[in-house]
Amino acid sequence: EIKFNFMIPERKGLPEAIRFFIRIAFFLVITIAVPDLAAQTYFFDLYSVQQGLAQSKVYDIIQDSNDYIWLGTDGGVSRFDGIVFENLTSEDGLAVNGVQAIIQDRSGTIWLGHRGGGITCYDGRNFTVLNLDSLTLESDITSFSIDQDGKLWISTAGNGAVCILNPDASPNLMK
């Protein structure tokens, strides 16, 4: 229970009824105005397997430059256009295992980091699994980041961090 103790200075000639009216008016203004200022209503939609999502375990979410929502799941990646999910897996050209990290670089390429170390690039038309001859990644890709110079940083769960100096190059040319 909240109690208010409002002090109205005693004034000669100010009848008790007017002071009572001022207190009631002040109380009504506070009780009517404050709940409207503090109350917020949040609206949300739940998207799960029943709505078409590939898996209920979602690791990462991005919105790309074409306004698609990409969700990395244990089953691959789900691309959502606001109405329908398109679920993509290794059968569609992705590396094996679930997608744990997603980023879009400055050129528009979407990078997918997989559990178990796989990396997939999507150029807007085709998926390409990145094979780095000089580097073996066998642990989960946990996140991506792009620095101010446009370099792509990749963190892993056991192989440290990797920096791709020229992510705009064709994935087929990366060694």
Coordinates of N, CA and C in Angstrom, one line a residue:
E1 N 0.8 -1.2 0.0 CA 0.0 0.0 0.0 C 0.9 1.2 0.0
I2 N 0.6 2.1 -0.9 CA 1.4 3.4 -1.0 C 0.6 4.5 -0.4
K3 N 1.3 5.2 0.5 CA 0.6 6.3 1.2 C 1.3 7.6 0.8
F4 N 0.6 8.6 0.5 CA 1.1 9.9 0.1 C 0.8 10.9 1.2
N5 N 1.8 11.6 1.6 CA 1.6 12.7 2.6 C 2.0 14.0 2.0
F6 N 1.0 14.7 1.5 CA 1.3 15.9 0.8 C 1.1 17.1 1.8
M7 N 2.1 17.9 1.8 CA 2.1 19.0 2.7 C 1.6 20.3 1.9
I8 N 0.5 20.8 2.3 CA 0.0 22.1 1.7 C 0.2 23.1 2.8
P9 N 1.0 24.1 2.5 CA 1.2 25.1 3.6 C -0.1 25.7 4.1
E10 N -0.1 25.9 5.3 CA -1.3 26.5 6.0 C -1.4 28.0 5.5
R11 N -2.5 28.3 5.0 CA -2.7 29.7 4.6 C -4.0 30.2 5.3
K12 N -3.8 31.4 5.8 CA -5.0 32.0 6.4 C -6.0 32.2 5.4
G13 N -7.2 31.9 5.7 CA -8.3 32.1 4.8 C -8.5 31.0 3.8
L14 N -7.7 29.9 3.7 CA -7.9 28.8 2.8 C -8.7 27.8 3.6
P15 N -9.9 27.6 3.2 CA -10.8 26.7 4.0 C -10.3 25.3 3.8
E16 N -10.6 24.5 4.8 CA -10.2 23.1 4.8 C -10.8 22.3 3.6
A17 N -12.0 22.7 3.2 CA -12.6 22.0 2.0 C -11.8 22.2 0.7
I18 N -11.2 23.4 0.5 CA -10.4 23.7 -0.7 C -9.1 22.9 -0.6
R19 N -8.5 22.8 0.6 CA -7.3 22.0 0.7 C -7.5 20.5 0.5
F20 N -8.7 20.0 0.9 CA -9.1 18.7 0.7 C -9.3 18.4 -0.8
F21 N -9.9 19.4 -1.5 CA -10.2 19.3 -2.9 C -8.8 19.2 -3.7
I22 N -7.9 20.1 -3.3 CA -6.6 20.1 -4.0 C -5.9 18.7 -3.8
R23 N -5.9 18.2 -2.6 CA -5.3 16.9 -2.4 C -6.0 15.8 -3.3
I24 N -7.3 15.8 -3.3 CA -8.0 14.8 -4.1 C -7.6 15.0 -5.6
A25 N -7.6 16.2 -6.1 CA -7.3 16.4 -7.5 C -5.9 16.0 -7.8
F26 N -4.9 16.3 -7.0 CA -3.6 15.9 -7.2 C -3.5 14.4 -7.2
F27 N -4.1 13.7 -6.3 CA -4.1 12.2 -6.3 C -4.7 11.6 -7.5
L28 N -5.8 12.2 -8.0 CA -6.4 11.7 -9.2 C -5.5 11.9 -10.5
V29 N -4.9 13.0 -10.6 CA -3.9 13.3 -11.7 C -2.8 12.2 -11.6
I30 N -2.2 12.0 -10.5 CA -1.1 11.0 -10.4 C -1.6 9.6 -10.7
T31 N -2.7 9.2 -10.2 CA -3.2 7.8 -10.4 C -3.6 7.6 -11.9
I32 N -4.1 8.6 -12.5 CA -4.5 8.4 -13.9 C -3.3 8.6 -14.9
A33 N -2.4 9.5 -14.7 CA -1.3 9.8 -15.6 C -0.2 8.8 -15.5
V34 N 0.2 8.4 -14.3 CA 1.4 7.6 -14.1 C 1.3 6.2 -14.7
P35 N 0.2 5.4 -14.5 CA 0.1 4.1 -15.2 C 0.2 4.2 -16.7
D36 N -0.3 5.2 -17.3 CA -0.2 5.4 -18.8 C 1.3 5.6 -19.2
L37 N 2.0 6.3 -18.4 CA 3.4 6.5 -18.7 C 4.3 5.3 -18.5
A38 N 4.0 4.5 -17.5 CA 4.8 3.4 -17.1 C 4.4 2.1 -17.9
A39 N 3.2 2.0 -18.3 CA 2.8 0.7 -18.9 C 3.2 0.6 -20.4
Q40 N 3.7 -0.5 -20.7 CA 4.1 -0.8 -22.1 C 3.5 -2.2 -22.5
T41 N 3.0 -2.3 -23.7 CA 2.5 -3.5 -24.2 C 3.4 -4.0 -25.3
Y42 N 3.9 -5.2 -25.1 CA 4.8 -5.8 -26.1 C 4.0 -6.8 -26.9
F43 N 4.1 -6.8 -28.2 CA 3.5 -7.8 -29.1 C 4.6 -8.7 -29.7
F44 N 4.3 -9.9 -29.8 CA 5.3 -10.8 -30.4 C 4.7 -12.0 -31.1
D45 N 5.4 -12.6 -31.9 CA 5.0 -13.9 -32.6 C 6.1 -14.9 -32.2
L46 N 5.6 -16.1 -32.0 CA 6.5 -17.2 -31.7 C 6.7 -18.0 -33.0
Y47 N 7.9 -18.3 -33.4 CA 8.2 -19.1 -34.6 C 8.9 -20.3 -34.1
S48 N 8.4 -21.5 -34.4 CA 9.0 -22.8 -34.0 C 8.8 -23.7 -35.2
V49 N 9.1 -25.0 -34.9 CA 8.9 -26.0 -35.9 C 7.5 -26.1 -36.5
Q50 N 6.5 -25.8 -35.7 CA 5.1 -25.8 -36.2 C 4.9 -24.7 -37.2
Q51 N 5.7 -23.6 -37.2 CA 5.5 -22.6 -38.2 C 6.5 -22.7 -39.3
G52 N 7.3 -23.8 -39.3 CA 8.2 -24.1 -40.4 C 9.7 -24.0 -40.2
L53 N 10.1 -23.5 -39.0 CA 11.5 -23.5 -38.6 C 12.1 -24.9 -38.6
A54 N 13.3 -25.0 -39.1 CA 14.0 -26.3 -39.3 C 14.2 -27.0 -37.9
Q55 N 14.6 -26.3 -36.9 CA 14.8 -26.9 -35.6 C 14.4 -25.9 -34.5
S56 N 14.1 -26.4 -33.3 CA 13.8 -25.4 -32.3 C 15.0 -24.8 -31.6
K57 N 16.2 -25.4 -31.8 CA 17.4 -24.8 -31.2 C 18.0 -23.8 -32.2
V58 N 17.9 -22.5 -31.9 CA 18.4 -21.5 -32.8 C 19.7 -20.9 -32.1
Y59 N 20.8 -20.9 -32.9 CA 22.0 -20.3 -32.4 C 22.3 -18.9 -32.7
D60 N 21.9 -18.4 -33.9 CA 22.2 -17.1 -34.3 C 21.1 -16.6 -35.3
I61 N 20.9 -15.3 -35.3 CA 19.9 -14.7 -36.2 C 20.5 -13.4 -36.8
I62 N 20.3 -13.2 -38.1 CA 20.6 -11.9 -38.7 C 19.5 -11.5 -39.7
Q63 N 19.5 -10.3 -40.0 CA 18.6 -9.8 -41.1 C 19.6 -9.3 -42.2
D64 N 19.5 -9.8 -43.4 CA 20.4 -9.5 -44.5 C 19.9 -8.2 -45.2
S65 N 20.7 -7.8 -46.2 CA 20.4 -6.5 -46.9 C 19.2 -6.6 -47.8
N66 N 18.7 -7.8 -48.0 CA 17.4 -8.0 -48.7 C 16.2 -8.2 -47.8
D67 N 16.4 -8.0 -46.5 CA 15.4 -8.1 -45.5 C 15.0 -9.6 -45.2
Y68 N 15.7 -10.6 -45.6 CA 15.5 -11.9 -45.2 C 16.0 -12.1 -43.7
I69 N 15.4 -12.9 -42.9 CA 15.9 -13.3 -41.6 C 16.5 -14.6 -41.8
W70 N 17.8 -14.8 -41.4 CA 18.5 -16.0 -41.4 C 18.6 -16.5 -40.0
L71 N 18.3 -17.8 -39.7 CA 18.3 -18.4 -38.4 C 19.2 -19.6 -38.5
G72 N 20.3 -19.6 -37.7 CA 21.2 -20.8 -37.7 C 20.7 -21.8 -36.7
T73 N 20.5 -23.0 -37.1 CA 19.9 -24.1 -36.3 C 20.7 -25.3 -36.3
D74 N 20.4 -26.3 -35.5 CA 21.1 -27.6 -35.5 C 20.8 -28.3 -36.8
G75 N 19.8 -28.0 -37.5 CA 19.5 -28.7 -38.8 C 20.0 -28.0 -40.0
G76 N 20.7 -26.9 -39.9 CA 21.2 -26.1 -41.0 C 20.8 -24.6 -40.8
V77 N 20.3 -24.0 -41.8 CA 19.9 -22.6 -41.7 C 18.5 -22.5 -42.3
S78 N 17.7 -21.6 -41.6 CA 16.4 -21.3 -42.1 C 16.4 -19.8 -42.6
R79 N 15.8 -19.6 -43.8 CA 15.7 -18.3 -44.3 C 14.2 -17.9 -44.3
F80 N 13.9 -16.8 -43.7 CA 12.5 -16.4 -43.5 C 12.2 -15.1 -44.2
D81 N 11.2 -15.1 -45.0 CA 10.8 -13.8 -45.8 C 9.7 -13.0 -45.1
G82 N 9.4 -13.4 -43.9 CA 8.3 -12.8 -43.2 C 7.0 -13.6 -43.2
I83 N 6.9 -14.6 -44.1 CA 5.8 -15.4 -44.3 C 6.1 -16.9 -44.2
V84 N 7.1 -17.3 -45.0 CA 7.5 -18.7 -45.2 C 8.9 -18.9 -44.8
F85 N 9.2 -20.0 -44.2 CA 10.6 -20.5 -43.9 C 11.1 -21.3 -45.1
E86 N 12.3 -21.1 -45.5 CA 13.0 -22.0 -46.4 C 14.1 -22.6 -45.7
N87 N 14.1 -23.9 -45.5 CA 15.1 -24.6 -44.7 C 16.2 -25.2 -45.6
L88 N 17.4 -24.9 -45.3 CA 18.5 -25.3 -46.1 C 19.5 -26.2 -45.3
T89 N 20.0 -27.2 -46.0 CA 20.9 -28.2 -45.3 C 22.1 -28.5 -46.2
S90 N 22.9 -29.5 -45.8 CA 24.0 -29.9 -46.7 C 23.5 -30.4 -48.0
E91 N 22.3 -30.9 -48.1 CA 21.7 -31.3 -49.4 C 21.6 -30.1 -50.4
D92 N 21.6 -28.9 -49.8 CA 21.4 -27.7 -50.6 C 22.8 -27.0 -50.9
G93 N 23.9 -27.6 -50.4 CA 25.2 -27.1 -50.7 C 25.9 -26.6 -49.4
L94 N 25.3 -26.6 -48.2 CA 25.9 -26.2 -47.0 C 26.9 -27.2 -46.5
A95 N 27.9 -26.8 -45.7 CA 28.8 -27.7 -45.0 C 27.9 -28.5 -44.1
V96 N 28.4 -29.7 -43.6 CA 27.7 -30.5 -42.7 C 27.6 -29.9 -41.4
N97 N 26.7 -30.4 -40.6 CA 26.4 -30.0 -39.2 C 25.6 -28.6 -39.1
G98 N 25.1 -28.4 -38.0 CA 24.3 -27.2 -37.8 C 25.0 -25.9 -37.9
V99 N 24.3 -24.8 -38.1 CA 24.8 -23.5 -38.3 C 24.8 -22.7 -37.0
Q100 N 26.0 -22.3 -36.5 CA 26.0 -21.7 -35.2 C 26.3 -20.2 -35.3
A101 N 26.8 -19.7 -36.4 CA 27.1 -18.3 -36.5 C 26.8 -17.8 -37.9
I102 N 26.3 -16.6 -38.1 CA 25.9 -16.0 -39.4 C 26.4 -14.6 -39.4
I103 N 26.8 -14.1 -40.6 CA 27.1 -12.7 -40.8 C 27.0 -12.4 -42.3
Q104 N 26.7 -11.2 -42.6 CA 26.8 -10.7 -44.0 C 27.9 -9.7 -44.1
D105 N 28.8 -9.9 -45.1 CA 29.9 -8.9 -45.2 C 29.5 -7.7 -46.1
R106 N 30.4 -6.8 -46.3 CA 30.2 -5.6 -47.0 C 29.8 -5.8 -48.5
S107 N 30.2 -6.9 -49.1 CA 29.9 -7.2 -50.5 C 28.5 -8.0 -50.6
G108 N 27.9 -8.3 -49.5 CA 26.6 -9.0 -49.5 C 26.7 -10.5 -49.3
T109 N 27.9 -11.0 -49.2 CA 28.1 -12.5 -49.0 C 27.7 -12.8 -47.6
I110 N 26.9 -13.9 -47.5 CA 26.5 -14.4 -46.2 C 27.4 -15.6 -45.8
W111 N 28.0 -15.5 -44.6 CA 28.9 -16.5 -44.1 C 28.2 -17.3 -43.0
L112 N 28.3 -18.6 -43.1 CA 27.7 -19.5 -42.2 C 28.8 -20.3 -41.5
G113 N 28.8 -20.2 -40.2 CA 29.8 -21.0 -39.4 C 29.1 -22.2 -38.8
H114 N 29.7 -23.4 -39.0 CA 29.0 -24.6 -38.6 C 29.6 -25.3 -37.4
R115 N 28.9 -26.1 -36.7 CA 29.4 -26.9 -35.6 C 30.4 -27.9 -36.3
G116 N 31.5 -28.1 -35.7 CA 32.5 -29.0 -36.2 C 33.5 -28.3 -37.1
G117 N 33.3 -27.0 -37.4 CA 34.4 -26.3 -38.1 C 34.1 -25.9 -39.5
G118 N 33.0 -26.3 -40.1 CA 32.7 -26.0 -41.5 C 32.3 -24.5 -41.7
I119 N 32.7 -23.9 -42.8 CA 32.3 -22.6 -43.2 C 31.6 -22.6 -44.6
T120 N 30.5 -22.0 -44.7 CA 29.8 -21.9 -46.0 C 29.6 -20.5 -46.4
C121 N 29.8 -20.1 -47.7 CA 29.5 -18.8 -48.2 C 28.3 -18.8 -49.1
Y122 N 27.5 -17.8 -49.1 CA 26.3 -17.7 -50.0 C 26.4 -16.3 -50.7
D123 N 26.5 -16.4 -52.0 CA 26.7 -15.1 -52.8 C 25.4 -14.6 -53.3
G124 N 24.3 -15.1 -52.8 CA 23.0 -14.6 -53.3 C 22.4 -15.6 -54.3
R125 N 23.2 -16.5 -54.8 CA 22.7 -17.5 -55.8 C 23.1 -18.9 -55.4
N126 N 24.4 -19.1 -55.0 CA 24.9 -20.4 -54.7 C 25.6 -20.5 -53.4
F127 N 25.6 -21.7 -52.8 CA 26.4 -21.9 -51.6 C 27.7 -22.6 -52.0
T128 N 28.8 -22.1 -51.3 CA 30.1 -22.7 -51.5 C 30.7 -23.0 -50.2
V129 N 31.1 -24.3 -50.0 CA 31.8 -24.7 -48.8 C 33.2 -24.3 -48.9
L130 N 33.7 -23.5 -47.9 CA 35.1 -23.0 -47.9 C 36.0 -24.1 -47.4
N131 N 37.0 -24.4 -48.3 CA 38.0 -25.3 -48.0 C 39.4 -24.6 -47.9
L132 N 39.9 -24.5 -46.7 CA 41.2 -23.8 -46.5 C 42.3 -24.8 -46.4
D133 N 43.0 -25.0 -47.5 CA 44.1 -26.0 -47.6 C 45.1 -25.8 -46.5
S134 N 45.4 -24.6 -46.1 CA 46.5 -24.3 -45.2 C 46.0 -24.3 -43.7
L135 N 44.7 -24.5 -43.5 CA 44.2 -24.4 -42.1 C 43.1 -25.4 -41.9
T136 N 43.1 -26.2 -40.8 CA 42.1 -27.1 -40.5 C 41.4 -26.6 -39.3
L137 N 40.1 -26.4 -39.5 CA 39.2 -26.0 -38.3 C 38.3 -27.2 -38.0
E138 N 38.5 -27.8 -36.8 CA 37.8 -28.9 -36.4 C 36.9 -28.7 -35.2
S139 N 36.8 -27.4 -34.7 CA 35.9 -27.1 -33.6 C 34.9 -26.1 -34.1
D140 N 33.8 -26.0 -33.3 CA 32.7 -25.2 -33.7 C 33.1 -23.8 -34.1
I141 N 32.5 -23.2 -35.1 CA 32.6 -21.8 -35.4 C 31.6 -21.1 -34.5
T142 N 32.1 -20.3 -33.6 CA 31.1 -19.7 -32.6 C 30.6 -18.3 -33.0
S143 N 31.4 -17.5 -33.7 CA 31.0 -16.2 -34.1 C 31.8 -15.6 -35.3
F144 N 31.2 -14.6 -35.9 CA 31.9 -13.8 -36.9 C 31.9 -12.4 -36.5
S145 N 32.9 -11.6 -37.0 CA 32.9 -10.2 -36.8 C 33.6 -9.6 -38.0
I146 N 33.2 -8.4 -38.4 CA 33.9 -7.7 -39.5 C 34.5 -6.4 -38.9
D147 N 35.8 -6.2 -39.1 CA 36.4 -5.0 -38.5 C 36.3 -3.8 -39.4
Q148 N 36.8 -2.7 -39.0 CA 36.6 -1.5 -39.8 C 37.3 -1.5 -41.1
D149 N 38.3 -2.4 -41.3 CA 39.0 -2.5 -42.6 C 38.3 -3.6 -43.5
G150 N 37.2 -4.2 -43.0 CA 36.5 -5.2 -43.9 C 37.1 -6.6 -43.7
K151 N 38.0 -6.8 -42.8 CA 38.5 -8.2 -42.5 C 37.5 -9.0 -41.8
L152 N 37.4 -10.2 -42.1 CA 36.4 -11.1 -41.4 C 37.1 -11.9 -40.4
W153 N 36.7 -11.7 -39.1 CA 37.2 -12.5 -38.0 C 36.3 -13.6 -37.7
I154 N 36.9 -14.8 -37.4 CA 36.1 -16.0 -37.1 C 36.6 -16.5 -35.7
S155 N 35.7 -16.7 -34.8 CA 36.1 -17.3 -33.5 C 35.6 -18.8 -33.5
T156 N 36.4 -19.6 -32.8 CA 36.1 -21.0 -32.8 C 36.1 -21.5 -31.3
A157 N 35.6 -22.7 -31.1 CA 35.5 -23.2 -29.7 C 36.7 -24.0 -29.3
G158 N 37.7 -24.0 -30.2 CA 39.0 -24.8 -29.8 C 40.1 -24.5 -30.7
N159 N 40.0 -23.8 -31.8 CA 41.1 -23.5 -32.7 C 41.5 -22.0 -32.7
G160 N 41.1 -21.3 -31.7 CA 41.4 -19.9 -31.6 C 40.6 -19.1 -32.6
A161 N 41.2 -18.0 -33.1 CA 40.5 -17.1 -34.0 C 41.2 -17.1 -35.3
V162 N 40.5 -16.8 -36.4 CA 41.0 -16.8 -37.7 C 40.6 -15.4 -38.3
C163 N 41.5 -14.8 -39.1 CA 41.2 -13.6 -39.8 C 41.3 -13.8 -41.3
I164 N 40.3 -13.6 -42.0 CA 40.3 -13.6 -43.5 C 40.5 -12.2 -43.9
L165 N 41.7 -11.9 -44.5 CA 42.1 -10.6 -44.9 C 41.3 -10.0 -46.0
N166 N 40.8 -10.9 -46.9 CA 40.1 -10.4 -48.1 C 38.8 -11.3 -48.3
P167 N 37.8 -11.1 -47.5 CA 36.6 -11.9 -47.6 C 35.8 -11.6 -48.9
D168 N 36.2 -10.5 -49.6 CA 35.5 -10.3 -50.9 C 36.0 -11.2 -52.0
A169 N 37.1 -11.9 -51.8 CA 37.7 -12.8 -52.8 C 36.7 -13.9 -53.0
S170 N 36.8 -14.6 -54.1 CA 36.0 -15.8 -54.4 C 36.4 -16.9 -53.4
P171 N 35.4 -17.5 -52.8 CA 35.7 -18.6 -51.8 C 36.6 -19.7 -52.5
N172 N 36.5 -19.9 -53.8 CA 37.3 -20.9 -54.5 C 38.7 -20.5 -54.5
L173 N 39.1 -19.3 -54.4 CA 40.5 -18.8 -54.4 C 41.1 -18.8 -53.1
M174 N 40.4 -19.0 -52.0 CA 41.0 -18.9 -50.6 C 41.7 -20.2 -50.3
K175 N 42.9 -20.1 -49.9 CA 43.7 -21.2 -49.5 C 44.1 -21.1 -48.1

